[in-house]
């Protein structure tokens, strides 16, 4: 029996999707910078005509929303979901979310200024993350009126901590100790003695070997303060 060849027509799966556009846009801005995010450059990366993009997105601002989703979707929500299911403590959930959040954004530091001021309402995956975190915090006993304050406080800290991962480890070093730098030089040296990589087992290959101790210090303080807000 002769085989019947399928006639040419529309592909079984669409060549483009908003998710695919977001993923490729994220890779583009990571490799070349946000200023290189244009319809033309993105179309070349996707190997399609620029006009094809307009079937899925309206403009560059729309693509930024997709980048936000592609980035935020990498943040772990396992701890928060387990908290909702009463299978984890508030401390465990906050620590899991914060550690993942910082790790993800540390890989894309150039995007932090943009993501920090981008609305969430048109980014479904981003909206899902915030909704899950809000539900988890509220279910753990954090008053509704304080939940957003907690989220913003954590994000403010996490964005800065993500940037610090890639900061020079010598950022507080002084060339010459003078009256204007003597106290700074003193506390920097004391901090490094306390956080010696050889002593603490810190990653000597890390971009900033001294970024983790202050992050852990701040995270513990934030978690402690958040837990104090729990209603009986």
JSON list of C-alpha atoms in Angstrom, two decimals:
[
{"chain": "A", "resi": 1, "resn": "UNK", "atom": "CA", "xyz": [0.00, 0.00, 0.00]},
{"chain": "A", "resi": 2, "resn": "UNK", "atom": "CA", "xyz": [1.35, 3.39, -0.92]},
{"chain": "A", "resi": 3, "resn": "UNK", "atom": "CA", "xyz": [2.16, 5.69, 1.97]},
{"chain": "A", "resi": 4, "resn": "UNK", "atom": "CA", "xyz": [0.28, 8.93, 1.95]},
{"chain": "A", "resi": 5, "resn": "UNK", "atom": "CA", "xyz": [2.47, 11.99, 2.30]},
{"chain": "A", "resi": 6, "resn": "UNK", "atom": "CA", "xyz": [1.11, 14.79, 4.40]},
{"chain": "A", "resi": 7, "resn": "UNK", "atom": "CA", "xyz": [0.71, 17.89, 2.33]},
{"chain": "A", "resi": 8, "resn": "UNK", "atom": "CA", "xyz": [2.54, 21.03, 3.33]},
{"chain": "A", "resi": 9, "resn": "UNK", "atom": "CA", "xyz": [0.61, 23.25, 5.64]},
{"chain": "A", "resi": 10, "resn": "UNK", "atom": "CA", "xyz": [0.71, 24.76, 9.08]},
{"chain": "A", "resi": 11, "resn": "UNK", "atom": "CA", "xyz": [3.20, 23.13, 11.47]},
{"chain": "A", "resi": 12, "resn": "UNK", "atom": "CA", "xyz": [1.77, 20.83, 14.12]},
{"chain": "A", "resi": 13, "resn": "UNK", "atom": "CA", "xyz": [3.25, 23.13, 16.76]},
{"chain": "A", "resi": 14, "resn": "UNK", "atom": "CA", "xyz": [3.58, 26.90, 16.39]},
{"chain": "A", "resi": 15, "resn": "UNK", "atom": "CA", "xyz": [7.08, 28.08, 15.55]},
{"chain": "A", "resi": 16, "resn": "UNK", "atom": "CA", "xyz": [6.80, 30.91, 18.03]},
{"chain": "A", "resi": 17, "resn": "UNK", "atom": "CA", "xyz": [5.21, 31.31, 21.43]},
{"chain": "A", "resi": 18, "resn": "UNK", "atom": "CA", "xyz": [5.36, 34.00, 24.07]},
{"chain": "A", "resi": 19, "resn": "UNK", "atom": "CA", "xyz": [7.31, 31.64, 26.33]},
{"chain": "A", "resi": 20, "resn": "UNK", "atom": "CA", "xyz": [9.91, 30.93, 23.65]},
{"chain": "A", "resi": 21, "resn": "UNK", "atom": "CA", "xyz": [10.22, 34.62, 22.85]},
{"chain": "A", "resi": 22, "resn": "UNK", "atom": "CA", "xyz": [10.76, 35.37, 26.54]},
{"chain": "A", "resi": 23, "resn": "UNK", "atom": "CA", "xyz": [13.43, 32.69, 26.90]},
{"chain": "A", "resi": 24, "resn": "UNK", "atom": "CA", "xyz": [15.34, 33.87, 23.85]},
{"chain": "A", "resi": 25, "resn": "UNK", "atom": "CA", "xyz": [14.99, 37.52, 24.84]},
{"chain": "A", "resi": 26, "resn": "UNK", "atom": "CA", "xyz": [16.49, 36.68, 28.25]},
{"chain": "A", "resi": 27, "resn": "UNK", "atom": "CA", "xyz": [19.44, 34.99, 26.56]},
{"chain": "A", "resi": 28, "resn": "UNK", "atom": "CA", "xyz": [19.86, 37.94, 24.22]},
{"chain": "A", "resi": 29, "resn": "UNK", "atom": "CA", "xyz": [20.01, 40.59, 26.94]},
{"chain": "A", "resi": 30, "resn": "UNK", "atom": "CA", "xyz": [22.27, 38.39, 29.06]},
{"chain": "A", "resi": 31, "resn": "UNK", "atom": "CA", "xyz": [24.75, 38.05, 26.22]},
{"chain": "A", "resi": 32, "resn": "UNK", "atom": "CA", "xyz": [24.53, 41.51, 24.67]},
{"chain": "A", "resi": 33, "resn": "UNK", "atom": "CA", "xyz": [22.81, 43.84, 27.13]},
{"chain": "A", "resi": 34, "resn": "UNK", "atom": "CA", "xyz": [19.34, 45.31, 27.41]},
{"chain": "A", "resi": 35, "resn": "UNK", "atom": "CA", "xyz": [20.16, 48.07, 24.94]},
{"chain": "A", "resi": 36, "resn": "UNK", "atom": "CA", "xyz": [20.49, 45.40, 22.24]},
{"chain": "A", "resi": 37, "resn": "UNK", "atom": "CA", "xyz": [16.95, 44.15, 22.82]},
{"chain": "A", "resi": 38, "resn": "UNK", "atom": "CA", "xyz": [15.24, 45.14, 19.57]},
{"chain": "A", "resi": 39, "resn": "UNK", "atom": "CA", "xyz": [12.67, 43.39, 17.45]},
{"chain": "A", "resi": 40, "resn": "UNK", "atom": "CA", "xyz": [15.26, 42.99, 14.71]},
{"chain": "A", "resi": 41, "resn": "UNK", "atom": "CA", "xyz": [17.91, 41.41, 16.94]},
{"chain": "A", "resi": 42, "resn": "UNK", "atom": "CA", "xyz": [15.40, 39.13, 18.63]},
{"chain": "A", "resi": 43, "resn": "UNK", "atom": "CA", "xyz": [13.96, 38.02, 15.29]},
{"chain": "A", "resi": 44, "resn": "UNK", "atom": "CA", "xyz": [17.45, 37.14, 14.05]},
{"chain": "A", "resi": 45, "resn": "UNK", "atom": "CA", "xyz": [18.04, 35.06, 17.17]},
{"chain": "A", "resi": 46, "resn": "UNK", "atom": "CA", "xyz": [14.75, 33.24, 16.65]},
{"chain": "A", "resi": 47, "resn": "UNK", "atom": "CA", "xyz": [15.40, 32.94, 12.90]},
{"chain": "A", "resi": 48, "resn": "UNK", "atom": "CA", "xyz": [12.10, 34.50, 11.95]},
{"chain": "A", "resi": 49, "resn": "UNK", "atom": "CA", "xyz": [10.98, 37.70, 10.30]},
{"chain": "A", "resi": 50, "resn": "UNK", "atom": "CA", "xyz": [10.58, 40.62, 12.67]},
{"chain": "A", "resi": 51, "resn": "UNK", "atom": "CA", "xyz": [6.95, 40.93, 11.57]},
{"chain": "A", "resi": 52, "resn": "UNK", "atom": "CA", "xyz": [6.28, 37.43, 12.96]},
{"chain": "A", "resi": 53, "resn": "UNK", "atom": "CA", "xyz": [7.02, 38.64, 16.46]},
{"chain": "A", "resi": 54, "resn": "UNK", "atom": "CA", "xyz": [4.08, 41.04, 16.34]},
{"chain": "A", "resi": 55, "resn": "UNK", "atom": "CA", "xyz": [1.69, 38.09, 16.28]},
{"chain": "A", "resi": 56, "resn": "UNK", "atom": "CA", "xyz": [2.74, 37.45, 19.89]},
{"chain": "A", "resi": 57, "resn": "UNK", "atom": "CA", "xyz": [4.05, 40.72, 21.33]},
{"chain": "A", "resi": 58, "resn": "UNK", "atom": "CA", "xyz": [3.21, 44.36, 20.79]},
{"chain": "A", "resi": 59, "resn": "UNK", "atom": "CA", "xyz": [6.43, 46.17, 21.64]},
{"chain": "A", "resi": 60, "resn": "UNK", "atom": "CA", "xyz": [9.69, 46.08, 23.63]},
{"chain": "A", "resi": 61, "resn": "UNK", "atom": "CA", "xyz": [7.85, 46.70, 26.91]},
{"chain": "A", "resi": 62, "resn": "UNK", "atom": "CA", "xyz": [5.81, 43.56, 26.27]},
{"chain": "A", "resi": 63, "resn": "UNK", "atom": "CA", "xyz": [9.02, 41.60, 25.74]},
{"chain": "A", "resi": 64, "resn": "UNK", "atom": "CA", "xyz": [10.39, 42.86, 29.06]},
{"chain": "A", "resi": 65, "resn": "UNK", "atom": "CA", "xyz": [7.34, 41.32, 30.73]},
{"chain": "A", "resi": 66, "resn": "UNK", "atom": "CA", "xyz": [8.21, 38.00, 29.08]},
{"chain": "A", "resi": 67, "resn": "UNK", "atom": "CA", "xyz": [11.81, 38.32, 30.26]},
{"chain": "A", "resi": 68, "resn": "UNK", "atom": "CA", "xyz": [10.52, 38.90, 33.76]},
{"chain": "A", "resi": 69, "resn": "UNK", "atom": "CA", "xyz": [8.50, 35.69, 33.57]},
{"chain": "A", "resi": 70, "resn": "UNK", "atom": "CA", "xyz": [11.43, 33.72, 32.14]},
{"chain": "A", "resi": 71, "resn": "UNK", "atom": "CA", "xyz": [13.60, 34.91, 35.00]},
{"chain": "A", "resi": 72, "resn": "UNK", "atom": "CA", "xyz": [11.19, 34.72, 37.94]},
{"chain": "A", "resi": 73, "resn": "UNK", "atom": "CA", "xyz": [9.94, 31.27, 36.90]},
{"chain": "A", "resi": 74, "resn": "UNK", "atom": "CA", "xyz": [13.38, 29.94, 37.88]},
{"chain": "A", "resi": 75, "resn": "UNK", "atom": "CA", "xyz": [12.86, 30.90, 41.55]},
{"chain": "A", "resi": 76, "resn": "UNK", "atom": "CA", "xyz": [11.93, 27.96, 43.77]},
{"chain": "A", "resi": 77, "resn": "UNK", "atom": "CA", "xyz": [8.46, 27.97, 45.31]},
{"chain": "A", "resi": 78, "resn": "UNK", "atom": "CA", "xyz": [8.76, 24.52, 46.85]},
{"chain": "A", "resi": 79, "resn": "UNK", "atom": "CA", "xyz": [9.20, 25.84, 50.36]},
{"chain": "A", "resi": 80, "resn": "UNK", "atom": "CA", "xyz": [6.24, 28.19, 50.06]},
{"chain": "A", "resi": 81, "resn": "UNK", "atom": "CA", "xyz": [4.04, 25.45, 48.63]},
{"chain": "A", "resi": 82, "resn": "UNK", "atom": "CA", "xyz": [5.03, 23.13, 51.45]},
{"chain": "A", "resi": 83, "resn": "UNK", "atom": "CA", "xyz": [4.22, 25.87, 53.96]},
{"chain": "A", "resi": 84, "resn": "UNK", "atom": "CA", "xyz": [0.74, 26.23, 52.45]},
{"chain": "A", "resi": 85, "resn": "UNK", "atom": "CA", "xyz": [0.32, 22.46, 52.79]},
{"chain": "A", "resi": 86, "resn": "UNK", "atom": "CA", "xyz": [1.52, 22.72, 56.41]},
{"chain": "A", "resi": 87, "resn": "UNK", "atom": "CA", "xyz": [4.55, 20.57, 55.60]},
{"chain": "A", "resi": 88, "resn": "UNK", "atom": "CA", "xyz": [7.19, 23.23, 56.30]},
{"chain": "A", "resi": 89, "resn": "UNK", "atom": "CA", "xyz": [7.78, 26.02, 58.78]},
{"chain": "A", "resi": 90, "resn": "UNK", "atom": "CA", "xyz": [7.71, 29.71, 57.92]},
{"chain": "A", "resi": 91, "resn": "UNK", "atom": "CA", "xyz": [11.46, 29.88, 58.51]},
{"chain": "A", "resi": 92, "resn": "UNK", "atom": "CA", "xyz": [12.13, 26.99, 56.11]},
{"chain": "A", "resi": 93, "resn": "UNK", "atom": "CA", "xyz": [9.89, 28.47, 53.42]},
{"chain": "A", "resi": 94, "resn": "UNK", "atom": "CA", "xyz": [11.42, 31.94, 53.63]},
{"chain": "A", "resi": 95, "resn": "UNK", "atom": "CA", "xyz": [14.96, 30.58, 53.56]},
{"chain": "A", "resi": 96, "resn": "UNK", "atom": "CA", "xyz": [14.26, 28.33, 50.55]},
{"chain": "A", "resi": 97, "resn": "UNK", "atom": "CA", "xyz": [12.65, 31.18, 48.60]},
{"chain": "A", "resi": 98, "resn": "UNK", "atom": "CA", "xyz": [15.34, 33.71, 49.53]},
{"chain": "A", "resi": 99, "resn": "UNK", "atom": "CA", "xyz": [18.28, 31.46, 48.71]},
{"chain": "A", "resi": 100, "resn": "UNK", "atom": "CA", "xyz": [16.80, 30.59, 45.32]},
{"chain": "A", "resi": 101, "resn": "UNK", "atom": "CA", "xyz": [15.81, 34.18, 44.56]},
{"chain": "A", "resi": 102, "resn": "UNK", "atom": "CA", "xyz": [19.31, 35.47, 45.25]},
{"chain": "A", "resi": 103, "resn": "UNK", "atom": "CA", "xyz": [20.96, 32.67, 43.26]},
{"chain": "A", "resi": 104, "resn": "UNK", "atom": "CA", "xyz": [18.77, 33.30, 40.21]},
{"chain": "A", "resi": 105, "resn": "UNK", "atom": "CA", "xyz": [19.19, 37.07, 40.13]},
{"chain": "A", "resi": 106, "resn": "UNK", "atom": "CA", "xyz": [22.93, 36.83, 40.84]},
{"chain": "A", "resi": 107, "resn": "UNK", "atom": "CA", "xyz": [23.19, 35.26, 37.38]},
{"chain": "A", "resi": 108, "resn": "UNK", "atom": "CA", "xyz": [21.43, 38.25, 35.77]},
{"chain": "A", "resi": 109, "resn": "UNK", "atom": "CA", "xyz": [22.63, 41.32, 37.73]},
{"chain": "A", "resi": 110, "resn": "UNK", "atom": "CA", "xyz": [22.20, 43.70, 34.78]},
{"chain": "A", "resi": 111, "resn": "UNK", "atom": "CA", "xyz": [18.46, 42.99, 34.74]},
{"chain": "A", "resi": 112, "resn": "UNK", "atom": "CA", "xyz": [17.83, 43.81, 38.40]},
{"chain": "A", "resi": 113, "resn": "UNK", "atom": "CA", "xyz": [17.21, 47.57, 37.86]},
{"chain": "A", "resi": 114, "resn": "UNK", "atom": "CA", "xyz": [14.63, 46.74, 35.16]},
{"chain": "A", "resi": 115, "resn": "UNK", "atom": "CA", "xyz": [12.86, 43.86, 36.92]},
{"chain": "A", "resi": 116, "resn": "UNK", "atom": "CA", "xyz": [12.72, 45.78, 40.21]},
{"chain": "A", "resi": 117, "resn": "UNK", "atom": "CA", "xyz": [10.45, 48.42, 38.66]},
{"chain": "A", "resi": 118, "resn": "UNK", "atom": "CA", "xyz": [8.43, 46.27, 36.24]},
{"chain": "A", "resi": 119, "resn": "UNK", "atom": "CA", "xyz": [4.77, 45.69, 37.07]},
{"chain": "A", "resi": 120, "resn": "UNK", "atom": "CA", "xyz": [3.66, 42.11, 37.66]},
{"chain": "A", "resi": 121, "resn": "UNK", "atom": "CA", "xyz": [0.05, 42.18, 36.47]},
{"chain": "A", "resi": 122, "resn": "UNK", "atom": "CA", "xyz": [0.84, 41.23, 32.85]},
{"chain": "A", "resi": 123, "resn": "UNK", "atom": "CA", "xyz": [3.42, 38.55, 33.70]},
{"chain": "A", "resi": 124, "resn": "UNK", "atom": "CA", "xyz": [1.48, 35.40, 34.66]},
{"chain": "A", "resi": 125, "resn": "UNK", "atom": "CA", "xyz": [4.42, 33.41, 36.04]},
{"chain": "A", "resi": 126, "resn": "UNK", "atom": "CA", "xyz": [5.62, 36.37, 38.07]},
{"chain": "A", "resi": 127, "resn": "UNK", "atom": "CA", "xyz": [2.11, 36.97, 39.32]},
{"chain": "A", "resi": 128, "resn": "UNK", "atom": "CA", "xyz": [1.93, 33.30, 40.30]},
{"chain": "A", "resi": 129, "resn": "UNK", "atom": "CA", "xyz": [5.09, 33.59, 42.37]},
{"chain": "A", "resi": 130, "resn": "UNK", "atom": "CA", "xyz": [3.87, 36.62, 44.30]},
{"chain": "A", "resi": 131, "resn": "UNK", "atom": "CA", "xyz": [0.44, 35.11, 44.82]},
{"chain": "A", "resi": 132, "resn": "UNK", "atom": "CA", "xyz": [1.97, 31.90, 46.16]},
{"chain": "A", "resi": 133, "resn": "UNK", "atom": "CA", "xyz": [4.28, 33.79, 48.52]},
{"chain": "A", "resi": 134, "resn": "UNK", "atom": "CA", "xyz": [1.41, 35.97, 49.72]},
{"chain": "A", "resi": 135, "resn": "UNK", "atom": "CA", "xyz": [-0.79, 32.94, 50.35]},
{"chain": "A", "resi": 136, "resn": "UNK", "atom": "CA", "xyz": [2.01, 31.15, 52.20]},
{"chain": "A", "resi": 137, "resn": "UNK", "atom": "CA", "xyz": [2.80, 34.11, 54.45]},
{"chain": "A", "resi": 138, "resn": "UNK", "atom": "CA", "xyz": [-0.85, 34.77, 55.23]},
{"chain": "A", "resi": 139, "resn": "UNK", "atom": "CA", "xyz": [-1.53, 31.09, 55.93]},
{"chain": "A", "resi": 140, "resn": "UNK", "atom": "CA", "xyz": [1.41, 31.05, 58.34]},
{"chain": "A", "resi": 141, "resn": "UNK", "atom": "CA", "xyz": [-0.17, 33.80, 60.41]},
{"chain": "A", "resi": 142, "resn": "UNK", "atom": "CA", "xyz": [1.35, 36.99, 59.01]},
{"chain": "A", "resi": 143, "resn": "UNK", "atom": "CA", "xyz": [-1.40, 39.67, 59.11]},
{"chain": "A", "resi": 144, "resn": "UNK", "atom": "CA", "xyz": [-2.68, 40.54, 55.62]},
{"chain": "A", "resi": 145, "resn": "UNK", "atom": "CA", "xyz": [-1.75, 44.20, 56.09]},
{"chain": "A", "resi": 146, "resn": "UNK", "atom": "CA", "xyz": [1.91, 43.26, 56.64]},
{"chain": "A", "resi": 147, "resn": "UNK", "atom": "CA", "xyz": [2.41, 40.64, 53.92]},
{"chain": "A", "resi": 148, "resn": "UNK", "atom": "CA", "xyz": [3.38, 43.09, 51.16]},
{"chain": "A", "resi": 149, "resn": "UNK", "atom": "CA", "xyz": [5.75, 44.89, 53.55]},
{"chain": "A", "resi": 150, "resn": "UNK", "atom": "CA", "xyz": [7.48, 41.58, 54.24]},
{"chain": "A", "resi": 151, "resn": "UNK", "atom": "CA", "xyz": [7.75, 40.72, 50.53]},
{"chain": "A", "resi": 152, "resn": "UNK", "atom": "CA", "xyz": [9.15, 44.16, 49.60]},
{"chain": "A", "resi": 153, "resn": "UNK", "atom": "CA", "xyz": [11.60, 44.07, 52.51]},
{"chain": "A", "resi": 154, "resn": "UNK", "atom": "CA", "xyz": [12.91, 40.69, 51.38]},
{"chain": "A", "resi": 155, "resn": "UNK", "atom": "CA", "xyz": [13.13, 41.74, 47.74]},
{"chain": "A", "resi": 156, "resn": "UNK", "atom": "CA", "xyz": [14.99, 44.94, 48.56]},
{"chain": "A", "resi": 157, "resn": "UNK", "atom": "CA", "xyz": [17.52, 42.89, 50.51]},
{"chain": "A", "resi": 158, "resn": "UNK", "atom": "CA", "xyz": [17.71, 40.10, 47.93]},
{"chain": "A", "resi": 159, "resn": "UNK", "atom": "CA", "xyz": [18.28, 42.41, 44.97]},
{"chain": "A", "resi": 160, "resn": "UNK", "atom": "CA", "xyz": [21.19, 44.05, 46.78]},
{"chain": "A", "resi": 161, "resn": "UNK", "atom": "CA", "xyz": [22.57, 40.70, 47.90]},
{"chain": "A", "resi": 162, "resn": "UNK", "atom": "CA", "xyz": [22.38, 39.37, 44.34]},
{"chain": "A", "resi": 163, "resn": "UNK", "atom": "CA", "xyz": [24.44, 42.32, 43.13]},
{"chain": "A", "resi": 164, "resn": "UNK", "atom": "CA", "xyz": [26.95, 41.77, 45.92]},
{"chain": "A", "resi": 165, "resn": "UNK", "atom": "CA", "xyz": [27.65, 38.24, 44.68]},
{"chain": "A", "resi": 166, "resn": "UNK", "atom": "CA", "xyz": [29.36, 39.75, 41.64]},
{"chain": "A", "resi": 167, "resn": "UNK", "atom": "CA", "xyz": [30.90, 42.76, 43.40]},
{"chain": "A", "resi": 168, "resn": "UNK", "atom": "CA", "xyz": [34.70, 42.98, 43.83]},
{"chain": "A", "resi": 169, "resn": "UNK", "atom": "CA", "xyz": [35.75, 41.39, 47.10]},
{"chain": "A", "resi": 170, "resn": "UNK", "atom": "CA", "xyz": [38.07, 44.37, 47.62]},
{"chain": "A", "resi": 171, "resn": "UNK", "atom": "CA", "xyz": [35.35, 47.01, 47.32]},
{"chain": "A", "resi": 172, "resn": "UNK", "atom": "CA", "xyz": [35.95, 48.34, 50.85]},
{"chain": "A", "resi": 173, "resn": "UNK", "atom": "CA", "xyz": [39.74, 48.23, 50.69]},
{"chain": "A", "resi": 174, "resn": "UNK", "atom": "CA", "xyz": [41.63, 51.48, 51.25]},
{"chain": "A", "resi": 175, "resn": "UNK", "atom": "CA", "xyz": [44.89, 52.30, 49.51]},
{"chain": "A", "resi": 176, "resn": "UNK", "atom": "CA", "xyz": [46.34, 54.28, 52.38]},
{"chain": "A", "resi": 177, "resn": "UNK", "atom": "CA", "xyz": [45.06, 54.35, 55.94]},
{"chain": "A", "resi": 178, "resn": "UNK", "atom": "CA", "xyz": [44.32, 57.92, 56.95]},
{"chain": "A", "resi": 179, "resn": "UNK", "atom": "CA", "xyz": [42.14, 59.58, 59.54]},
{"chain": "A", "resi": 180, "resn": "UNK", "atom": "CA", "xyz": [39.31, 59.42, 56.98]},
{"chain": "A", "resi": 181, "resn": "UNK", "atom": "CA", "xyz": [39.61, 55.67, 56.51]},
{"chain": "A", "resi": 182, "resn": "UNK", "atom": "CA", "xyz": [41.12, 54.29, 59.73]},
{"chain": "A", "resi": 183, "resn": "UNK", "atom": "CA", "xyz": [37.86, 52.96, 61.20]},
{"chain": "A", "resi": 184, "resn": "UNK", "atom": "CA", "xyz": [36.78, 51.46, 57.89]},
{"chain": "A", "resi": 185, "resn": "UNK", "atom": "CA", "xyz": [40.14, 49.75, 57.47]},
{"chain": "A", "resi": 186, "resn": "UNK", "atom": "CA", "xyz": [39.93, 48.42, 61.03]},
{"chain": "A", "resi": 187, "resn": "UNK", "atom": "CA", "xyz": [36.48, 46.84, 60.68]},
{"chain": "A", "resi": 188, "resn": "UNK", "atom": "CA", "xyz": [37.19, 45.44, 57.21]},
{"chain": "A", "resi": 189, "resn": "UNK", "atom": "CA", "xyz": [40.29, 43.66, 58.50]},
{"chain": "A", "resi": 190, "resn": "UNK", "atom": "CA", "xyz": [38.38, 42.35, 61.53]},
{"chain": "A", "resi": 191, "resn": "UNK", "atom": "CA", "xyz": [35.56, 41.09, 59.32]},
{"chain": "A", "resi": 192, "resn": "UNK", "atom": "CA", "xyz": [37.97, 39.23, 57.05]},
{"chain": "A", "resi": 193, "resn": "UNK", "atom": "CA", "xyz": [39.71, 37.57, 59.95]},
{"chain": "A", "resi": 194, "resn": "UNK", "atom": "CA", "xyz": [36.33, 36.36, 61.17]},
{"chain": "A", "resi": 195, "resn": "UNK", "atom": "CA", "xyz": [35.31, 35.25, 57.65]},
{"chain": "A", "resi": 196, "resn": "UNK", "atom": "CA", "xyz": [38.58, 33.75, 56.45]},
{"chain": "A", "resi": 197, "resn": "UNK", "atom": "CA", "xyz": [37.74, 31.33, 53.58]},
{"chain": "A", "resi": 198, "resn": "UNK", "atom": "CA", "xyz": [40.40, 28.91, 54.81]},
{"chain": "A", "resi": 199, "resn": "UNK", "atom": "CA", "xyz": [38.71, 28.82, 58.22]},
{"chain": "A", "resi": 200, "resn": "UNK", "atom": "CA", "xyz": [35.04, 28.94, 57.30]},
{"chain": "A", "resi": 201, "resn": "UNK", "atom": "CA", "xyz": [35.19, 26.64, 54.28]},
{"chain": "A", "resi": 202, "resn": "UNK", "atom": "CA", "xyz": [33.97, 29.43, 52.01]},
{"chain": "A", "resi": 203, "resn": "UNK", "atom": "CA", "xyz": [34.17, 28.93, 48.25]},
{"chain": "A", "resi": 204, "resn": "UNK", "atom": "CA", "xyz": [37.56, 30.35, 47.32]},
{"chain": "A", "resi": 205, "resn": "UNK", "atom": "CA", "xyz": [36.49, 30.32, 43.66]},
{"chain": "A", "resi": 206, "resn": "UNK", "atom": "CA", "xyz": [33.40, 32.44, 44.33]},
{"chain": "A", "resi": 207, "resn": "UNK", "atom": "CA", "xyz": [33.18, 35.76, 42.51]},
{"chain": "A", "resi": 208, "resn": "UNK", "atom": "CA", "xyz": [33.04, 37.53, 45.89]},
{"chain": "A", "resi": 209, "resn": "UNK", "atom": "CA", "xyz": [34.31, 35.28, 48.66]},
{"chain": "A", "resi": 210, "resn": "UNK", "atom": "CA", "xyz": [32.98, 37.63, 51.32]},
{"chain": "A", "resi": 211, "resn": "UNK", "atom": "CA", "xyz": [29.43, 38.04, 50.03]},
{"chain": "A", "resi": 212, "resn": "UNK", "atom": "CA", "xyz": [27.83, 35.10, 51.81]},
{"chain": "A", "resi": 213, "resn": "UNK", "atom": "CA", "xyz": [28.39, 35.88, 55.54]},
{"chain": "A", "resi": 214, "resn": "UNK", "atom": "CA", "xyz": [26.64, 39.29, 55.42]},
{"chain": "A", "resi": 215, "resn": "UNK", "atom": "CA", "xyz": [23.88, 37.75, 53.31]},
{"chain": "A", "resi": 216, "resn": "UNK", "atom": "CA", "xyz": [23.28, 35.02, 55.88]},
{"chain": "A", "resi": 217, "resn": "UNK", "atom": "CA", "xyz": [23.40, 37.61, 58.67]},
{"chain": "A", "resi": 218, "resn": "UNK", "atom": "CA", "xyz": [20.79, 39.79, 56.98]},
{"chain": "A", "resi": 219, "resn": "UNK", "atom": "CA", "xyz": [18.59, 36.87, 55.96]},
{"chain": "A", "resi": 220, "resn": "UNK", "atom": "CA", "xyz": [18.50, 35.52, 59.52]},
{"chain": "A", "resi": 221, "resn": "UNK", "atom": "CA", "xyz": [17.55, 38.97, 60.81]},
{"chain": "A", "resi": 222, "resn": "UNK", "atom": "CA", "xyz": [14.75, 39.34, 58.25]},
{"chain": "A", "resi": 223, "resn": "UNK", "atom": "CA", "xyz": [13.38, 35.87, 58.96]},
{"chain": "A", "resi": 224, "resn": "UNK", "atom": "CA", "xyz": [13.47, 36.51, 62.71]},
{"chain": "A", "resi": 225, "resn": "UNK", "atom": "CA", "xyz": [11.62, 39.81, 62.33]},
{"chain": "A", "resi": 226, "resn": "UNK", "atom": "CA", "xyz": [9.04, 38.21, 60.03]},
{"chain": "A", "resi": 227, "resn": "UNK", "atom": "CA", "xyz": [8.40, 35.37, 62.44]},
{"chain": "A", "resi": 228, "resn": "UNK", "atom": "CA", "xyz": [7.77, 37.90, 65.21]},
{"chain": "A", "resi": 229, "resn": "UNK", "atom": "CA", "xyz": [4.79, 39.16, 63.20]},
{"chain": "A", "resi": 230, "resn": "UNK", "atom": "CA", "xyz": [2.95, 35.84, 63.32]},
{"chain": "A", "resi": 231, "resn": "UNK", "atom": "CA", "xyz": [-0.44, 36.03, 64.96]},
{"chain": "A", "resi": 232, "resn": "UNK", "atom": "CA", "xyz": [-1.13, 33.59, 67.75]}
]
